[in-house]
Coordinates of C-alpha atoms in Angstrom, one line a residue:
M1 CA 228.6 138.0 10.9
I2 CA 225.1 136.7 10.4
L3 CA 222.0 138.8 9.6
R4 CA 218.7 137.5 11.2
L5 CA 215.5 138.6 9.5
H6 CA 212.0 138.5 11.1
I7 CA 209.5 137.8 8.4
A8 CA 205.6 137.8 8.0
Y9 CA 203.8 136.4 5.1
D10 CA 200.4 135.4 3.9
G11 CA 200.8 131.8 2.7
T12 CA 198.0 131.8 0.3
G13 CA 199.4 131.0 -3.1
F14 CA 202.7 129.8 -1.8
H15 CA 203.7 126.2 -1.9
G16 CA 205.1 126.6 1.7
W17 CA 208.3 128.1 3.1
Q18 CA 211.1 125.9 1.7
A19 CA 212.5 126.7 -1.8
Q20 CA 211.9 124.0 -4.4
P21 CA 214.3 123.2 -7.3
D22 CA 211.4 123.1 -10.0
G23 CA 210.6 126.8 -9.7
V24 CA 207.4 126.2 -7.6
K25 CA 206.4 129.5 -5.9
T26 CA 207.6 129.5 -2.2
V27 CA 208.3 132.1 0.4
Q28 CA 212.0 131.2 0.7
G29 CA 212.3 131.0 -3.1
S30 CA 210.7 134.5 -3.4
I31 CA 213.3 136.0 -0.7
N32 CA 216.1 134.1 -2.4
A33 CA 215.5 135.6 -5.7
A34 CA 215.2 139.1 -4.2
L35 CA 218.5 138.6 -2.2
A36 CA 220.3 137.5 -5.5
R37 CA 219.1 140.7 -7.3
F38 CA 220.0 142.9 -4.4
L39 CA 223.5 141.4 -3.8
N40 CA 223.9 140.9 -7.6
I41 CA 224.9 137.2 -7.2
D42 CA 223.5 134.0 -8.6
E43 CA 220.6 132.7 -6.7
S44 CA 222.4 129.3 -6.0
E45 CA 224.8 131.3 -4.0
V46 CA 222.2 132.6 -1.5
Q47 CA 222.1 130.6 1.8
L48 CA 218.9 131.5 3.6
Q49 CA 218.1 129.4 6.6
G50 CA 214.5 129.4 7.9
A51 CA 213.5 128.5 11.4
S52 CA 210.4 126.7 10.3
R53 CA 209.3 124.9 7.2
T54 CA 205.7 126.0 7.0
D55 CA 203.4 124.0 4.8
A56 CA 201.6 125.3 1.6
G57 CA 198.9 127.8 2.7
V58 CA 200.3 128.3 6.2
H59 CA 200.9 131.9 7.4
A60 CA 203.6 133.4 9.6
L61 CA 203.7 136.5 11.7
G62 CA 207.1 135.5 13.3
Q63 CA 209.1 133.4 10.9
V64 CA 212.9 133.9 11.4
A65 CA 215.6 133.4 8.8
S66 CA 219.4 133.9 8.9
L67 CA 222.2 134.3 6.2
R68 CA 225.7 135.6 5.8
F69 CA 225.8 139.3 6.3
D70 CA 227.7 141.5 3.8
D71 CA 228.7 144.4 6.0
R72 CA 229.4 146.6 3.1
R73 CA 225.7 147.4 3.3
E74 CA 223.5 148.5 6.2
V75 CA 220.8 146.3 7.8
W76 CA 218.4 148.9 6.7
D77 CA 219.5 148.4 3.1
Y78 CA 218.4 144.7 3.3
V79 CA 215.1 145.5 5.0
R80 CA 214.3 148.2 2.5
A81 CA 215.5 146.2 -0.6
L82 CA 213.8 142.8 0.3
N83 CA 210.4 144.6 1.0
A84 CA 210.7 146.3 -2.5
L85 CA 211.7 143.1 -4.3
T86 CA 209.3 140.5 -2.8
P87 CA 205.6 140.2 -3.3
D88 CA 203.2 142.3 -1.0
S89 CA 202.4 139.1 0.7
I90 CA 205.7 139.0 2.3
S91 CA 207.1 141.5 4.8
I92 CA 210.6 141.6 6.3
N93 CA 209.8 143.2 9.7
H94 CA 213.1 143.4 11.3
G95 CA 216.7 142.8 10.6
Q96 CA 219.4 142.4 13.2
V97 CA 223.2 141.6 12.9
M98 CA 224.3 138.5 15.0
A99 CA 227.7 137.0 15.8
D100 CA 229.1 134.2 13.7
G101 CA 227.5 130.8 14.5
F102 CA 224.0 131.8 14.8
N103 CA 221.4 129.7 12.9
A104 CA 217.7 130.6 12.7
R105 CA 216.6 126.9 12.7
H106 CA 219.2 125.1 14.9
D107 CA 219.4 127.8 17.7
S108 CA 215.7 128.0 18.1
H109 CA 214.5 126.6 21.5
G110 CA 210.8 126.6 20.8
K111 CA 207.9 128.0 18.7
R112 CA 204.3 129.3 19.2
Y113 CA 201.7 128.6 16.6
E114 CA 198.0 129.5 16.5
Y115 CA 195.3 127.5 14.8
R116 CA 192.0 129.4 14.0
I117 CA 188.7 127.6 13.5
W118 CA 185.7 129.5 12.0
N119 CA 182.9 127.5 13.8
H120 CA 179.8 128.5 11.8
R121 CA 177.6 126.8 9.1
F122 CA 178.7 129.6 6.5
V123 CA 182.1 130.5 5.6
H124 CA 183.4 134.0 6.5
P125 CA 184.3 135.8 3.3
L126 CA 187.1 137.8 5.0
L127 CA 188.5 134.9 7.0
R128 CA 188.3 132.1 4.4
H129 CA 192.1 132.3 3.9
R130 CA 192.8 132.6 7.6
T131 CA 190.6 130.0 9.4
W132 CA 189.4 126.6 8.8
S133 CA 185.5 126.8 8.3
F134 CA 184.1 124.0 10.5
R135 CA 180.3 123.9 10.5
H136 CA 179.6 121.3 13.2
E137 CA 179.1 122.9 16.7
L138 CA 182.3 122.5 18.9
D139 CA 182.1 121.8 22.6
L140 CA 184.8 124.0 24.2
G141 CA 185.0 122.0 27.4
L142 CA 185.7 118.8 25.6
M143 CA 188.4 120.4 23.4
Q144 CA 190.0 121.9 26.5
E145 CA 190.0 118.6 28.4
A146 CA 191.6 116.8 25.4
A147 CA 194.1 119.7 24.9
S148 CA 195.4 119.3 28.5
Y149 CA 196.5 115.8 27.7
L150 CA 199.0 117.1 25.1
V151 CA 200.9 119.4 27.6
G152 CA 204.2 117.8 28.8
E153 CA 206.8 115.6 27.1
H154 CA 205.3 112.9 25.0
D155 CA 206.1 110.8 22.0
F156 CA 204.1 112.5 19.3
S157 CA 204.4 109.7 16.7
A158 CA 200.7 109.6 16.1
F159 CA 200.6 113.4 15.5
R160 CA 202.8 113.6 12.5
A161 CA 202.6 113.1 8.7
S162 CA 203.3 109.7 7.3
D163 CA 206.4 111.2 5.3
C164 CA 207.8 112.9 8.4
Q165 CA 211.5 112.0 8.5
Q166 CA 212.5 113.1 12.1
L167 CA 214.4 110.4 14.0
S168 CA 213.0 111.5 17.5
T169 CA 209.3 111.9 17.8
V170 CA 209.5 113.1 21.5
R171 CA 208.5 116.7 22.0
Q172 CA 207.8 119.0 24.9
M173 CA 204.6 120.9 24.8
W174 CA 204.5 123.8 27.3
R175 CA 201.0 125.3 26.4
V176 CA 198.0 124.0 24.4
D177 CA 195.2 126.4 25.0
V178 CA 191.7 126.4 23.4
T179 CA 189.4 129.4 23.5
K180 CA 186.1 130.3 21.8
D181 CA 184.7 133.7 21.2
G182 CA 181.3 133.2 19.3
P183 CA 182.3 131.3 16.2
D184 CA 186.1 132.1 16.5
V185 CA 187.9 129.2 18.0
R186 CA 191.7 129.6 18.7
I187 CA 194.1 126.9 19.5
V188 CA 197.5 128.3 20.7
V189 CA 200.4 125.8 20.9
E190 CA 203.8 126.4 22.4
G191 CA 206.6 123.8 22.4
S192 CA 210.1 123.0 22.0
A193 CA 209.8 121.7 18.4
F194 CA 207.4 120.2 16.1
L195 CA 207.0 117.4 13.7
K196 CA 205.7 117.7 10.1
N197 CA 201.8 118.5 10.4
M198 CA 202.0 118.1 14.1
V199 CA 199.8 121.2 15.0
R200 CA 197.3 120.7 12.1
I201 CA 196.9 117.1 13.4
M202 CA 196.4 118.3 16.9
A203 CA 193.9 120.9 15.7
G204 CA 192.0 118.2 13.5
T205 CA 191.9 115.9 16.6
L206 CA 190.5 118.5 19.0
A207 CA 187.8 119.6 16.4
E208 CA 186.7 116.0 16.0
I209 CA 186.6 115.7 19.9
G210 CA 184.7 119.0 20.0
C211 CA 182.0 117.7 17.7
G212 CA 181.6 114.4 19.3
Q213 CA 183.3 112.2 16.6
L214 CA 186.1 111.2 18.9
P215 CA 186.2 110.9 22.8
P216 CA 188.7 113.2 24.7
D217 CA 190.8 110.2 25.6
A218 CA 191.6 109.6 21.9
V219 CA 194.5 111.9 22.6
L220 CA 195.9 109.6 25.3
R221 CA 195.3 106.6 23.3
G222 CA 197.3 108.1 20.4
L223 CA 200.1 109.3 22.7
E224 CA 200.4 105.8 24.1
S225 CA 200.1 103.7 20.8
G226 CA 201.8 106.1 18.4
N227 CA 199.3 105.1 15.9
R228 CA 198.2 107.8 13.4
A229 CA 194.8 106.1 13.1
D230 CA 194.0 106.6 16.8
V231 CA 193.7 110.3 16.4
G232 CA 191.9 112.8 14.1
M233 CA 192.2 114.3 10.8
T234 CA 194.9 116.8 9.5
A235 CA 193.2 120.3 9.8
Q236 CA 193.4 122.5 6.7
P237 CA 196.5 124.6 6.3
Q238 CA 195.0 128.0 6.1
G239 CA 194.1 128.0 9.7
L240 CA 197.6 127.8 10.9
T241 CA 200.0 130.8 11.6
L242 CA 203.6 130.7 12.9
Q243 CA 203.5 133.5 15.6
E244 CA 206.8 133.4 17.2
V245 CA 210.2 131.6 17.3
F246 CA 211.9 131.6 20.7
Y247 CA 215.6 132.1 21.2
P248 CA 217.8 132.4 24.3
E249 CA 218.3 135.8 25.6
H250 CA 220.7 137.8 23.5
P251 CA 223.7 135.4 23.2
W252 CA 224.6 136.5 19.7
D253 CA 223.3 140.0 19.4
V254 CA 225.8 142.4 17.8
E255 CA 223.5 145.4 17.0
P256 CA 219.9 146.3 17.8
S257 CA 217.2 145.4 15.3
I258 CA 216.1 147.7 12.5
G259 CA 212.4 147.3 11.6
C260 CA 210.6 148.4 8.6
W261 CA 208.2 150.6 10.5
Q262 CA 211.0 152.5 12.1
K263 CA 212.1 154.0 8.9
Q264 CA 210.3 155.3 5.8

């Protein structure tokens, strides 16, 4: 059987999700080390698969990971042990036993991200690790117009990092919403899958459009040309949070989930 873990983390101080061989501090690496200690195995034996490879400095409320379940222990044992053995910036919120064959990454059918911009001339001291501080005034209407062009199925070649290795760049975006409450600007994106840095490039492009540095149809030009130079900058990582990973309704569930707030 497979154990599915629902994970939240503050990405500040981590070099992204994915474990790296040179000992760089990552979220997956920290959980791998905790699992190895808990299960009394070598860290190289841990096979933890994450749903999303978030970048350095990016946060998560709804990351999902899967691994082989050792049923000599209870799900609660995993949740409790991993919360005790990982840094306080990582929380295992839920654990759930799934049938064989479940894979956190490959069985996902979509994700929701939120990008936050603090649109003020001064940095907010409590939000500096949660938002991109952007001092130029943003026009919400222009950003919303440009965001509407991103919805649907498109070739997002222009909205990916130069080292992105995905063979297909066609993605389906179900939702790209932009809201503004005072200086707090939020961009919520839901889609089938994402390319490397895709949401951050979307956010950077919408910010440049909002402050008049690019016209709203720059999005259309980028979608048509596939040229990275036709769209905007890559927004800073700390404004991005993975909020939720979507899965089909209960095709693999074996047991109900056990959450860290349900037991003390």
